[in-house]
Coordinates of C-alpha atoms in Angstrom, one line a residue:
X2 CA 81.5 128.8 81.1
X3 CA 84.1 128.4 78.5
X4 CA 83.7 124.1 78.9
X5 CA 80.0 124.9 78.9
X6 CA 80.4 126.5 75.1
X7 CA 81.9 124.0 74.1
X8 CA 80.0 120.8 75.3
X9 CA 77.3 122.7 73.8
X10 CA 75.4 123.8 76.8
X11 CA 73.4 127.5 75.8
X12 CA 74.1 130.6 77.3
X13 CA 71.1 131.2 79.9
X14 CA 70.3 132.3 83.7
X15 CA 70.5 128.8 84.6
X16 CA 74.3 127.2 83.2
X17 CA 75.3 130.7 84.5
X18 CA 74.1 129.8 87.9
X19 CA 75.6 126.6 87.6
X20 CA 78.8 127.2 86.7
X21 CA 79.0 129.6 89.5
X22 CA 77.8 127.1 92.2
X23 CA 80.4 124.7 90.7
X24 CA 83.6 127.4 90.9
X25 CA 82.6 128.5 94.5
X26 CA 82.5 124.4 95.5
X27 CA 85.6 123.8 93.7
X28 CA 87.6 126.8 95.1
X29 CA 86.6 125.7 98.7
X30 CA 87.5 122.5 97.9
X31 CA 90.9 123.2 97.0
X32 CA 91.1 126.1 99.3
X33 CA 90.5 123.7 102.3
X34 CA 93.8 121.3 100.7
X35 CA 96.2 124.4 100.2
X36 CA 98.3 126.0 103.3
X37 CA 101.6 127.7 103.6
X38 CA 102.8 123.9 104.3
X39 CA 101.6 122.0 100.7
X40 CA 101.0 125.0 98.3
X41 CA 98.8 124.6 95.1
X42 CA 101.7 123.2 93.2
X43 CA 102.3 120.1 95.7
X44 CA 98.5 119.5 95.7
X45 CA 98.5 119.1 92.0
X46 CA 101.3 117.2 91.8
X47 CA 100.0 114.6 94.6
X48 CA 96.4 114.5 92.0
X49 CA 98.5 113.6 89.1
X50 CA 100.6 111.2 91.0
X51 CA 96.9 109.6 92.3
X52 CA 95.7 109.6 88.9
X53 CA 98.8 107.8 87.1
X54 CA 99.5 105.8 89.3
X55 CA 99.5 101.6 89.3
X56 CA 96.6 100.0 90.2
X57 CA 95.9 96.3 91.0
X58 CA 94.3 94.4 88.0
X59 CA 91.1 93.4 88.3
X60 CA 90.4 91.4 85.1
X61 CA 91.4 88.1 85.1
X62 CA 93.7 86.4 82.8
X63 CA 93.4 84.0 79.5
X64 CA 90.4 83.9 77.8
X65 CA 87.5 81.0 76.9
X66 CA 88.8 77.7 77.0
X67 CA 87.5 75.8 73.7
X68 CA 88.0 71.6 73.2
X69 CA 90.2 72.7 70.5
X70 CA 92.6 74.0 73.0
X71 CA 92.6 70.9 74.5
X72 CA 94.8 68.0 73.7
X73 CA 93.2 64.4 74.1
X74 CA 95.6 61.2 74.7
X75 CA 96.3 59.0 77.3
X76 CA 96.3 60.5 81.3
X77 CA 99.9 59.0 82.1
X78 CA 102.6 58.5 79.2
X79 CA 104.5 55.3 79.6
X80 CA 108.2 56.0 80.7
X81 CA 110.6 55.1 78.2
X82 CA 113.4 53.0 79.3
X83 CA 116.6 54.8 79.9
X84 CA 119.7 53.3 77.7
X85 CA 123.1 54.1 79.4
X86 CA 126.3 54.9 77.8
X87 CA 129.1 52.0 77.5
X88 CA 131.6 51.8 80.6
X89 CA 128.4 53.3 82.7
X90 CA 127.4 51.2 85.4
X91 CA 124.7 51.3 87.9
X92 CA 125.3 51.3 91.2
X93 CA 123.7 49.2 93.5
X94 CA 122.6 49.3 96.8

């Protein structure tokens, strides 16, 4: 009810109601987790671990690709010929 004050939600027969329906299903919930095995404190901890977790990325790199992003010349540039050092010679086969 406290969350409920705050949000906004009025004081009334029904958001009492509710907020009592919502407890109870919450307690079971948590109730049916918890055992002398994995006490509250593990259950929480295994939530947060969940929640923070790493998680695949879905969106997909880059951005728009725009003509001006885009460099226009020739498909193949023309090899330049290689100029060897002095006393280098090539070796023949």
């Amino acid at each position: 009810m406290f969350i409920q004050r705050r949000v906004g939600i009025g004081l009334d027969f029904f958001s009492v109601a509710w907020a009592l329906l919502l407890t109870v299903a919450i307690t079971r919930f948590i109730g049916q987790r918890i055992d002398y095995e994995r006490p509250l404190g593990q259950v929480l901890e295994l939530f947060r671990h969940e929640i923070t977790g790493p998680r695949v990325r879905t969106a997909a790199g880059g951005g728009p690709v725009r003509s001006g992003h885009v460099r226009v010349g020739p498909a193949v540039r023309p090899r330049k010929a290689r100029k060897h050092g002095k006393g280098r010679s090539r070796a023949t086969s």
